[in-house]
Short mmCIF file of C-alpha atoms and ligand atoms in Angstrom, two decimals:
data_model
loop_
_atom_site.label_atom_id
_atom_site.label_comp_id
_atom_site.label_asym_id
_atom_site.label_seq_id
_atom_site.Cartn_x
_atom_site.Cartn_y
_atom_site.Cartn_z
CA UNK G 203 32.90 70.25 -43.39
CA UNK G 204 31.33 73.65 -42.88
CA UNK G 205 33.41 76.43 -44.30
CA UNK G 206 31.18 79.49 -44.07
CA UNK G 207 28.43 79.48 -41.53
CA UNK G 208 25.87 82.22 -41.02
CA UNK G 209 23.68 82.02 -37.94
CA UNK G 210 20.64 84.17 -37.15
CA UNK G 211 22.22 87.18 -38.80
CA UNK G 212 20.57 90.57 -38.71
CA UNK G 213 21.74 93.78 -40.35
CA UNK G 214 20.26 97.27 -40.59
CA UNK G 215 20.77 100.29 -42.78
CA UNK G 216 20.03 103.03 -40.30
CA UNK G 217 16.62 102.25 -38.84
CA UNK G 218 15.71 99.98 -41.72
CA UNK G 219 16.26 96.24 -41.14
CA UNK G 220 17.60 94.75 -44.36
CA UNK G 221 18.49 91.23 -43.20
CA UNK G 222 16.70 89.28 -40.52
CA UNK G 223 17.41 85.83 -39.03
CA UNK G 224 19.57 84.73 -41.93
CA UNK G 225 20.82 81.15 -41.62
CA UNK G 226 23.05 79.68 -44.24
CA UNK G 227 25.82 77.10 -44.48
CA UNK G 228 28.42 76.68 -47.17
CA UNK G 229 30.52 73.52 -47.04
CA UNK G 230 34.12 73.34 -48.14
CA UNK G 231 34.37 73.22 -51.93
CA UNK G 232 30.64 73.77 -52.24
CA UNK G 233 28.87 76.30 -54.43
CA UNK G 234 25.85 77.87 -52.81
CA UNK G 235 23.71 80.24 -54.87
CA UNK G 236 21.64 83.11 -53.55
CA UNK G 237 18.61 83.99 -55.61
CA UNK G 238 15.76 86.35 -54.97
CA UNK G 239 14.06 89.49 -56.21
CA UNK G 240 15.83 92.82 -56.44
CA UNK G 241 16.19 94.45 -53.05
CA UNK G 242 15.87 91.19 -51.13
CA UNK G 243 19.25 91.74 -49.45
CA UNK G 244 21.59 89.45 -51.40
CA UNK G 245 24.32 92.05 -51.89
CA UNK G 246 23.88 93.27 -48.34
CA UNK G 247 24.53 89.76 -47.04
CA UNK G 248 27.86 89.68 -48.87
CA UNK G 249 28.71 93.12 -47.46
CA UNK G 250 28.02 91.93 -43.95
CA UNK G 251 30.20 88.84 -44.39
CA UNK G 252 33.09 91.10 -45.45
CA UNK G 253 32.63 93.48 -42.56
CA UNK G 254 31.54 96.43 -44.71
CA UNK G 255 28.28 96.57 -42.77
CA UNK G 256 28.51 95.39 -39.16
CA UNK G 257 25.81 92.92 -38.17
CA UNK G 258 23.35 93.88 -35.43
CA UNK G 259 22.88 90.31 -34.24
CA UNK G 260 23.89 86.79 -35.11
CA UNK G 261 27.16 85.26 -36.17
CA UNK G 262 29.39 84.60 -39.12
CA UNK G 263 31.82 81.69 -38.74
CA UNK G 264 34.66 80.74 -40.99
CA UNK G 265 36.00 77.23 -40.54
CA UNK G 266 34.16 77.13 -37.23
CA UNK G 267 35.68 80.36 -35.92
CA UNK G 268 33.28 83.16 -35.05
CA UNK G 269 34.19 86.54 -36.48
CA UNK G 270 34.05 89.48 -34.11
CA UNK G 271 33.35 92.38 -36.45
CA UNK G 272 34.28 94.94 -33.81
CA UNK G 273 37.76 93.50 -33.72
CA UNK G 274 39.98 94.92 -36.45
CA UNK G 275 42.20 91.86 -36.51
CA UNK G 276 39.22 89.56 -37.11
CA UNK G 277 37.96 91.74 -39.92
CA UNK G 278 41.41 91.77 -41.48
CA UNK G 279 41.64 88.01 -41.17
CA UNK G 280 38.30 87.37 -42.83
CA UNK G 281 39.16 89.72 -45.67
CA UNK G 282 42.38 87.87 -46.32
CA UNK G 283 40.50 84.57 -46.56
CA UNK G 284 37.39 85.72 -48.42
CA UNK G 285 37.52 87.59 -51.74
CA UNK G 286 34.63 89.30 -53.44
CA UNK G 287 33.58 90.41 -56.89
CA UNK G 288 31.09 93.23 -56.45
CA UNK G 289 28.01 93.74 -58.54
CA UNK G 290 29.47 97.08 -59.71
CA UNK G 291 32.98 95.53 -60.11
CA UNK G 292 34.55 98.41 -58.11
CA UNK G 293 37.81 98.42 -60.02
CA UNK G 294 40.24 101.18 -59.09
CA UNK G 295 39.66 103.84 -61.72
CA UNK G 296 43.15 105.30 -61.42
CA UNK G 297 44.97 102.03 -62.10
CA UNK G 298 45.41 99.97 -65.23
CA UNK G 299 44.19 96.38 -65.39
CA UNK G 300 47.47 94.79 -64.35
CA UNK G 301 47.88 97.08 -61.36
CA UNK G 302 44.30 96.54 -60.28
CA UNK G 303 45.06 92.84 -60.07
CA UNK G 304 48.54 93.06 -58.54
CA UNK G 305 48.31 95.91 -56.04
CA UNK G 306 46.88 93.95 -53.12
CA UNK G 307 49.18 90.91 -53.36
CA UNK G 308 52.22 93.17 -53.80
CA UNK G 309 51.48 96.04 -51.43
CA UNK G 310 49.31 94.41 -48.80
CA UNK G 311 50.62 90.84 -48.76
CA UNK G 312 54.17 91.88 -49.59
CA UNK G 313 54.76 89.27 -52.27
CA UNK G 314 57.45 89.81 -54.93
CA UNK G 315 56.16 91.93 -57.78
CA UNK G 316 57.63 89.86 -60.62
CA UNK G 317 56.02 86.68 -59.37
CA UNK G 318 52.65 88.34 -58.77
CA UNK G 319 52.69 89.92 -62.23
CA UNK G 320 53.35 86.57 -63.88
CA UNK G 321 50.41 85.06 -62.04
CA UNK G 322 48.21 88.04 -62.82
CA UNK G 323 48.96 87.76 -66.53
CA UNK G 324 48.00 84.08 -66.46
CA UNK G 325 44.77 84.88 -64.62
CA UNK G 326 43.92 87.68 -67.03
CA UNK G 327 44.64 85.46 -70.01
CA UNK G 328 42.38 82.85 -68.48
CA UNK G 329 39.49 85.31 -68.40
CA UNK G 330 40.26 86.44 -71.95
CA UNK G 331 41.95 89.75 -71.17
CA UNK G 332 45.60 88.96 -71.81
CA UNK G 333 45.77 91.84 -74.29
CA UNK G 334 44.25 94.48 -71.98
CA UNK G 335 46.91 94.69 -69.28
CA UNK G 336 47.55 98.38 -69.84
CA UNK G 337 43.95 99.48 -70.26
CA UNK G 338 42.13 101.52 -67.66
CA UNK G 339 38.71 100.46 -66.32
CA UNK G 340 36.90 103.25 -68.18
CA UNK G 341 38.32 101.94 -71.44
CA UNK G 342 36.75 98.54 -70.87
CA UNK G 343 33.22 97.25 -71.35
CA UNK G 344 31.18 96.22 -68.33
CA UNK G 345 31.84 92.56 -69.02
CA UNK G 346 35.57 93.12 -69.35
CA UNK G 347 35.65 95.03 -66.08
CA UNK G 348 33.79 92.23 -64.42
CA UNK G 349 36.38 89.73 -65.58
CA UNK G 350 39.19 91.95 -64.32
CA UNK G 351 37.44 92.01 -60.96
CA UNK G 352 37.32 88.21 -61.01
CA UNK G 353 41.05 88.08 -61.74
CA UNK G 354 41.70 90.58 -58.96
CA UNK G 355 39.79 88.41 -56.51
CA UNK G 356 41.56 85.23 -57.61
CA UNK G 357 45.00 86.86 -57.37
CA UNK G 358 44.43 86.95 -53.62
CA UNK G 359 44.22 83.14 -53.56
CA UNK G 360 41.15 83.22 -51.36
CA UNK G 361 39.63 80.20 -49.63
CA UNK G 362 36.17 81.49 -50.26
CA UNK G 363 34.92 83.52 -53.18
CA UNK G 364 31.81 85.71 -53.08
CA UNK G 365 30.43 86.62 -56.50
CA UNK G 366 27.67 89.19 -56.88
CA UNK G 367 25.82 89.01 -60.20
CA UNK G 368 29.00 88.45 -62.14
CA UNK G 369 27.14 87.74 -65.32
CA UNK G 370 24.54 90.50 -65.28
CA UNK G 371 26.52 92.94 -67.45
CA UNK G 372 27.75 90.38 -69.94
CA UNK G 373 26.64 89.58 -73.44
CA UNK G 374 25.77 85.92 -74.07
CA UNK G 375 29.16 84.79 -75.38
CA UNK G 376 30.95 86.29 -72.41
CA UNK G 377 28.47 84.84 -69.98
CA UNK G 378 29.72 81.45 -71.03
CA UNK G 379 33.34 82.52 -70.72
CA UNK G 380 32.82 83.72 -67.17
CA UNK G 381 30.65 80.77 -66.23
CA UNK G 382 33.37 78.45 -67.54
CA UNK G 383 35.85 80.18 -65.27
CA UNK G 384 33.54 79.66 -62.32
CA UNK G 385 33.05 76.01 -63.25
CA UNK G 386 36.82 75.54 -63.38
CA UNK G 387 37.15 77.06 -59.94
CA UNK G 388 34.43 74.75 -58.70
CA UNK G 389 36.28 71.69 -59.94
CA UNK G 390 39.41 72.99 -58.23
CA UNK G 391 37.48 72.91 -54.96
CA UNK G 392 37.02 76.63 -54.31
CA UNK G 393 34.22 77.40 -51.86
CA UNK G 394 31.81 79.87 -53.43
CA UNK G 395 28.77 81.85 -52.48
CA UNK G 396 27.27 83.35 -55.60
CA UNK G 397 24.41 85.70 -56.31
CA UNK G 398 23.02 85.02 -59.74
CA UNK G 399 20.06 85.50 -61.99
CA UNK G 400 21.32 82.86 -64.45
CA UNK G 401 18.92 80.16 -63.38
CA UNK G 402 20.24 77.52 -65.77
CA UNK G 403 23.72 78.06 -64.44
CA UNK G 404 22.61 78.13 -60.82
CA UNK G 405 20.84 74.85 -61.35
CA UNK G 406 23.89 73.28 -62.98
CA UNK G 407 26.66 74.28 -60.59
CA UNK G 408 25.07 74.78 -57.19
CA UNK G 409 24.94 72.13 -54.56
CA UNK G 410 22.46 74.30 -52.71
CA UNK G 411 20.21 77.21 -53.58
CA UNK G 412 19.05 79.80 -51.09
CA UNK G 413 15.98 81.81 -51.98
CA UNK G 414 15.74 85.17 -50.26
CA UNK G 415 12.92 87.70 -50.19
CA UNK G 416 12.52 90.91 -48.23
CA UNK G 417 15.57 90.27 -46.06
CA UNK G 418 14.62 86.72 -45.08
CA UNK G 419 15.74 83.31 -46.22
CA UNK G 420 12.49 81.85 -47.50
CA UNK G 421 13.71 78.46 -48.62
CA UNK G 422 16.96 76.53 -48.87
CA UNK G 423 17.46 73.32 -50.74
CA UNK G 424 19.12 71.49 -53.60
CA UNK G 425 18.48 73.07 -57.01
CA UNK G 426 16.08 70.29 -57.90
CA UNK G 427 13.85 71.17 -54.96
CA UNK G 428 13.96 74.94 -55.47
CA UNK G 429 13.32 74.86 -59.20
CA UNK G 430 11.16 71.76 -59.68
CA UNK G 431 9.38 71.35 -56.41
CA UNK G 432 9.50 74.53 -54.32
CA UNK G 433 7.90 74.15 -50.91
CA UNK G 434 6.99 77.74 -50.14
CA UNK G 435 4.39 79.79 -51.99
CA UNK G 436 6.83 82.75 -52.25
CA UNK G 437 9.45 80.54 -53.90
CA UNK G 438 6.92 79.02 -56.29
CA UNK G 439 5.88 82.48 -57.30
CA UNK G 440 9.43 83.72 -57.93
CA UNK G 441 10.65 80.58 -59.68
CA UNK G 442 7.51 80.46 -61.77
CA UNK G 443 8.02 84.00 -62.96
CA UNK G 444 11.72 83.56 -63.66
CA UNK G 445 11.37 80.26 -65.53
CA UNK G 446 8.59 81.59 -67.68
CA UNK G 447 10.96 84.24 -69.04
CA UNK H 115 48.14 162.30 -67.74
CA UNK H 116 50.66 160.47 -69.88
CA UNK H 117 52.87 163.58 -69.86
CA UNK H 118 52.77 163.66 -66.11
CA UNK H 119 53.70 159.98 -65.86
CA UNK H 120 56.64 160.45 -68.20
CA UNK H 121 57.72 163.47 -66.23
CA UNK H 122 57.51 161.66 -62.87
CA UNK H 123 58.95 158.35 -64.03
CA UNK H 124 62.68 159.04 -63.51
CA UNK H 125 62.11 160.17 -59.92
CA UNK H 126 59.59 157.39 -59.25
CA UNK H 127 61.95 154.68 -60.45
CA UNK H 128 64.78 156.05 -58.38
CA UNK H 129 66.96 153.64 -56.41
CA UNK H 130 65.20 153.99 -53.05
CA UNK H 131 61.72 153.66 -54.47
CA UNK H 132 62.65 150.58 -56.47
CA UNK H 133 64.21 148.92 -53.43
CA UNK H 134 61.14 149.89 -51.41
CA UNK H 135 58.81 148.37 -54.00
CA UNK H 136 60.88 145.20 -54.32
CA UNK H 137 60.85 144.75 -50.55
CA UNK H 138 57.11 145.18 -50.56
CA UNK H 139 56.85 142.72 -53.43
CA UNK H 140 58.92 140.25 -51.43
CA UNK H 141 56.57 140.65 -48.45
CA UNK H 142 53.52 139.97 -50.60
CA UNK H 143 55.33 137.09 -52.28
CA UNK H 144 56.33 135.50 -48.98
CA UNK H 145 52.88 135.92 -47.44
CA UNK H 146 51.34 134.29 -50.51
CA UNK H 147 53.83 131.46 -50.87
CA UNK H 148 53.97 130.57 -47.19
CA UNK H 149 50.19 130.81 -46.93
CA UNK H 150 49.67 128.62 -49.99
CA UNK H 151 52.24 126.01 -49.00
CA UNK H 152 51.30 125.74 -45.35
CA UNK H 153 47.64 126.00 -46.25
CA UNK H 154 47.96 123.21 -48.78
CA UNK H 155 49.80 120.83 -46.47
CA UNK H 156 47.76 121.59 -43.36
CA UNK H 157 44.51 121.69 -45.33
CA UNK H 158 45.23 118.31 -46.85
CA UNK H 159 46.18 116.79 -43.52
CA UNK H 160 43.06 118.15 -41.84
CA UNK H 161 40.78 116.90 -44.60
CA UNK H 162 42.39 113.46 -44.34
CA UNK H 163 41.97 113.32 -40.57
CA UNK H 164 38.41 114.55 -40.86
CA UNK H 165 37.49 111.70 -43.22
CA UNK H 166 39.11 109.04 -41.00
CA UNK H 167 37.04 106.68 -38.89
CA UNK H 168 39.19 105.70 -35.92
CA UNK H 169 37.97 106.60 -32.45
CA UNK H 170 41.40 107.90 -31.42
CA UNK H 171 41.09 110.78 -33.86
CA UNK H 172 37.56 111.77 -32.89
CA UNK H 173 38.62 114.81 -30.79
CA UNK H 174 40.88 115.95 -33.64
CA UNK H 175 37.95 115.67 -36.04
CA UNK H 176 35.80 117.90 -33.83
CA UNK H 177 38.56 120.47 -33.52
CA UNK H 178 39.11 120.50 -37.25
CA UNK H 179 35.41 120.81 -37.96
CA UNK H 180 35.12 123.78 -35.59
CA UNK H 181 38.27 125.41 -36.93
CA UNK H 182 37.29 125.07 -40.58
CA UNK H 183 33.75 126.27 -40.03
CA UNK H 184 34.84 129.29 -37.97
CA UNK H 185 37.73 130.51 -40.08
CA UNK H 186 35.86 130.17 -43.34
CA UNK H 187 33.07 132.33 -41.96
CA UNK H 188 34.91 135.28 -40.52
CA UNK H 189 36.36 137.93 -42.86
CA UNK H 190 40.10 137.79 -43.54
CA UNK H 191 40.56 141.17 -41.95
CA UNK H 192 38.95 140.04 -38.70
CA UNK H 193 41.24 137.00 -38.51
CA UNK H 194 44.19 139.26 -39.12
CA UNK H 195 43.18 141.74 -36.42
CA UNK H 196 42.41 138.90 -34.00
CA UNK H 197 45.91 137.53 -34.51
CA UNK H 198 47.38 140.98 -34.15
CA UNK H 199 45.71 141.72 -30.81
CA UNK H 200 46.16 138.18 -29.52
CA UNK H 201 49.92 138.27 -30.08
CA UNK H 202 49.98 141.78 -28.62
CA UNK H 203 48.45 140.41 -25.42
CA UNK H 204 50.70 137.36 -25.36
CA UNK H 205 53.75 139.60 -25.76
CA UNK H 206 55.61 137.07 -27.90
CA UNK H 207 57.51 139.86 -29.56
CA UNK H 208 56.51 138.89 -33.10
CA UNK H 209 56.91 141.41 -35.89
CA UNK H 210 53.77 142.48 -37.72
CA UNK H 211 55.01 140.48 -40.71
CA UNK H 212 55.24 137.33 -38.60
CA UNK H 213 51.75 137.94 -37.24
CA UNK H 214 50.47 138.32 -40.79
CA UNK H 215 52.15 135.03 -41.77
CA UNK H 216 50.34 133.23 -38.97
CA UNK H 217 47.04 134.78 -40.01
CA UNK H 218 47.35 133.90 -43.70
CA UNK H 219 48.30 130.32 -42.82
CA UNK H 220 45.24 129.99 -40.58
CA UNK H 221 43.00 131.31 -43.31
CA UNK H 222 44.44 129.31 -46.21
CA UNK H 223 44.44 126.05 -44.21
CA UNK H 224 40.75 126.38 -43.37
CA UNK H 225 39.73 127.09 -46.97
CA UNK H 226 41.88 124.38 -48.50
CA UNK H 227 40.77 121.82 -45.91
CA UNK H 228 37.23 122.39 -47.14
CA UNK H 229 38.20 122.17 -50.82
CA UNK H 230 40.11 118.92 -50.24
CA UNK H 231 37.25 117.46 -48.22
CA UNK H 232 34.93 118.05 -51.16
CA UNK H 233 37.47 116.43 -53.47
CA UNK H 234 37.81 113.32 -51.32
CA UNK H 235 34.04 113.04 -51.05
CA UNK H 236 33.75 113.16 -54.84
CA UNK H 237 35.43 109.77 -55.19
CA UNK H 238 32.82 107.04 -55.53
CA UNK H 239 32.11 105.10 -52.38
CA UNK H 240 32.67 101.77 -54.08
CA UNK H 241 36.37 102.63 -54.34
CA UNK H 242 36.55 102.69 -50.53
CA UNK H 243 34.67 99.39 -50.34
CA UNK H 244 37.01 97.68 -52.79
CA UNK H 245 40.07 98.98 -50.93
CA UNK H 246 38.64 97.86 -47.60
CA UNK H 247 37.97 94.32 -48.80
CA UNK H 248 41.56 94.16 -50.09
CA UNK H 249 42.72 95.07 -46.57
CA UNK H 250 44.13 98.50 -47.43
CA UNK H 251 44.40 100.73 -44.38
CA UNK H 252 42.70 104.12 -44.37
CA UNK H 253 45.93 105.91 -45.23
CA UNK H 254 46.83 103.41 -47.95
CA UNK H 255 43.39 103.86 -49.47
CA UNK H 256 43.86 107.62 -49.52
CA UNK H 257 47.32 107.41 -51.01
CA UNK H 258 46.82 104.71 -53.62
CA UNK H 259 43.17 105.08 -54.57
CA UNK H 260 41.32 108.17 -53.40
CA UNK H 261 43.79 111.05 -53.66
CA UNK H 262 44.92 110.10 -57.19
CA UNK H 263 41.26 110.23 -58.23
CA UNK H 264 40.46 113.38 -56.24
CA UNK H 265 43.26 115.53 -57.72
CA UNK H 266 41.21 116.48 -60.71
CA UNK H 267 38.47 117.81 -58.50
CA UNK H 268 40.76 119.44 -55.94
CA UNK H 269 43.27 121.33 -58.08
CA UNK H 270 41.13 123.84 -60.00
CA UNK H 271 39.47 125.35 -56.92
CA UNK H 272 42.76 125.27 -55.02
CA UNK H 273 44.47 127.30 -57.71
CA UNK H 274 41.66 129.77 -58.02
CA UNK H 275 41.76 130.12 -54.26
CA UNK H 276 45.51 130.83 -54.45
CA UNK H 277 44.97 133.55 -57.03
CA UNK H 278 42.32 135.24 -54.90
CA UNK H 279 44.48 134.72 -51.87
CA UNK H 280 47.45 136.65 -53.29
CA UNK H 281 45.42 139.79 -53.54
CA UNK H 282 43.86 139.26 -50.14
CA UNK H 283 47.30 139.37 -48.53
CA UNK H 284 46.94 143.14 -49.15
CA UNK H 285 44.91 143.22 -45.96
CA UNK H 286 48.14 142.74 -44.03
CA UNK H 287 48.73 146.43 -44.68
CA UNK H 288 46.00 147.08 -42.12
CA UNK H 289 48.28 145.92 -39.32
CA UNK H 290 51.23 147.81 -40.75
CA UNK H 291 52.99 145.19 -42.89
CA UNK H 292 54.73 146.90 -45.77
CA UNK H 293 53.48 144.80 -48.64
CA UNK H 294 52.58 145.95 -52.16
CA UNK H 295 49.33 147.73 -51.44
CA UNK H 296 50.82 149.55 -48.46
CA UNK H 297 53.86 150.55 -50.50
CA UNK H 298 51.52 151.95 -53.12
CA UNK H 299 49.77 154.10 -50.59
CA UNK H 300 53.07 155.38 -49.19
CA UNK H 301 54.37 156.35 -52.61
CA UNK H 302 51.08 157.93 -53.54
CA UNK H 303 51.20 159.99 -50.35
CA UNK H 304 54.69 161.11 -51.28
CA UNK H 305 53.05 162.87 -54.22
CA UNK H 306 53.54 160.49 -57.11
CA UNK H 307 50.47 160.28 -59.30
CA UNK H 308 48.01 157.49 -58.51
CA UNK H 309 48.07 156.23 -62.10
CA UNK H 310 51.82 155.70 -62.03
CA UNK H 311 51.94 154.22 -58.54
CA UNK H 312 48.97 151.89 -58.71
CA UNK H 313 49.73 151.02 -62.35
CA UNK H 314 53.09 149.71 -61.16
CA UNK H 315 51.50 147.91 -58.23
CA UNK H 316 48.99 146.30 -60.58
CA UNK H 317 51.78 145.03 -62.81
CA UNK H 318 53.60 143.56 -59.82
CA UNK H 319 50.49 141.75 -58.55
CA UNK H 320 49.96 140.44 -62.03
CA UNK H 321 53.55 139.24 -62.18
CA UNK H 322 52.93 137.25 -59.00
CA UNK H 323 49.67 135.60 -59.85
CA UNK H 324 50.14 135.00 -63.57
CA UNK H 325 52.78 132.26 -63.18
CA UNK H 326 50.64 130.65 -60.52
CA UNK H 327 47.58 130.63 -62.72
CA UNK H 328 49.70 129.21 -65.55
CA UNK H 329 51.05 126.49 -63.28
CA UNK H 330 47.49 125.71 -62.26
CA UNK H 331 46.14 125.34 -65.75
CA UNK H 332 49.22 123.33 -66.74
CA UNK H 333 48.61 120.87 -63.93
CA UNK H 334 44.90 120.71 -64.73
CA UNK H 335 45.70 119.96 -68.36
CA UNK H 336 48.14 117.29 -67.32
CA UNK H 337 45.44 115.62 -65.27
CA UNK H 338 42.38 116.35 -67.36
CA UNK H 339 43.07 114.51 -70.62
CA UNK H 340 43.65 111.29 -68.74
CA UNK H 341 40.19 109.79 -68.66
CA UNK H 342 41.34 107.63 -65.80
CA UNK H 343 40.38 109.80 -62.86
N1 ATP C 264 23.73 101.95 -48.76
C1 ATP C 264 22.45 101.68 -48.46
N2 ATP C 264 21.78 102.48 -47.60
C2 ATP C 264 20.50 102.22 -47.28
N3 ATP C 264 19.80 101.20 -47.76
C3 ATP C 264 20.39 100.36 -48.62
C4 ATP C 264 21.76 100.56 -49.02
N4 ATP C 264 22.10 99.58 -49.89
C5 ATP C 264 21.00 98.81 -50.02
N5 ATP C 264 19.98 99.26 -49.26
C6 ATP C 264 18.64 98.65 -49.12
O1 ATP C 264 18.80 97.35 -48.65
C7 ATP C 264 17.90 96.45 -49.29
C8 ATP C 264 18.66 95.28 -49.88
O2 ATP C 264 19.51 95.74 -50.91
P1 ATP C 264 20.51 94.79 -51.66
O3 ATP C 264 21.40 95.64 -52.49
O4 ATP C 264 21.17 93.89 -50.68
O5 ATP C 264 19.53 93.95 -52.58
P2 ATP C 264 19.88 92.85 -53.68
O6 ATP C 264 19.14 91.63 -53.26
O7 ATP C 264 21.34 92.74 -53.85
O8 ATP C 264 19.20 93.44 -54.97
P3 ATP C 264 19.67 93.39 -56.51
O9 ATP C 264 19.23 92.07 -57.03
O10 ATP C 264 18.91 94.51 -57.14
O11 ATP C 264 21.14 93.60 -56.54
C9 ATP C 264 17.15 97.27 -50.31
O12 ATP C 264 15.89 97.58 -49.79
C10 ATP C 264 17.96 98.52 -50.48
O13 ATP C 264 17.13 99.61 -50.73
MG1 MG C 265 22.62 93.19 -55.37
#
């Protein structure tokens, strides 16, 4: 079943078109990976899905329902079903780790604080930060902040998780820790759209890989196709360069 | 000169003069405090409305923009005289002190609105993004995320504005409000030496702004050592 469906999407930054005719499907419980050179529009696509940048044309559908991004209620609804971990983590600088994770479930969803805090502590322990509950973001390393951001996203119990380069700021040991967390989520059936430069990981977990360049989807296919037998010259070029590293 | 001051002092610090000076001090104090308080609240509210995105508030945003830009550009004295003549024409029967209160509030609000706007803008845009994706409303984002981080940037210029502002309330003397500066002139005209009169006035101004400056640096210290903006 299709869970997240993107049809002929276009988005602009001012007069500059950043995404054009993007088509992409993510099935329920599927992991789809977005790869592509820097500036190809991967992060922008996630921003459009979340309604941070309104699309100029095309559609985003969740569970078959088209989102009207001019309608506040639709935007609210999609944000309560889709959680994101940004490339820059975007933790609230004025809140400690525990509050970063609990504020939305408690204040926005109105759930009981004690219950949410218990869950948050479990989540933070799971990402290896059980001892950092009272730390502030600027007292944490990039990798630690990234894991807090993952816990914050999971605390919302989303249906769909968008992850933007969640391993780029991590040292090798932590990469595995975070990737293990993502693998766990995958086995639990979470639908995920992830942007990653970890090609080995992408190949292992994704059911589908989408290669983007210059705001277009160049090629979509199973990891085997994209990495071993790319059809398009642009994909061959990119994959060749990346795998040689 | 010292001899003359010592000689004049008993007469200068006579009952009527002291009451006169205290009343003038009260006028300056009230102008400053009301101006600062109203200015702070109104300035904050205007900056918040100005940053908002909803279409319903668009006319309010234009009004605020025009107001802030105009009142920050015209001299205090002109604002004061404008208010004075406007209320004269409207025949609302306000005292000159009340007119001065209105003028200082108009001025302080415009300046503080601009300071607060700068403070809100200093918070990184990704904080707004994160709040939006967590479904915080605009006002929740301000309250829980942006204002707590903007304080550090807002408070120092606000307090230095307050300190400047206290002495600028002296301009109210131009429309006949008996505040400290005016009282000084009156006593000087009565024949007391300038050194004695304006020395006393200086001390009184200092007594007003010193605690404020202290409060400001105390609050800045309280906020500054926390690395968590
Ligand atoms: N706020 C913005 N205003 C204007 N242009 C932007 C903005 N953010 C991104 N862009 C432009 O949009 C294009 C796509 O950027 P995007 O961040 O989506 O790339 P990306 O694929 O995520 O790259 P990276 O791998 O470096 O994260 C780039 O050309 C970038 O310059
Ligand atoms: Mg990016």
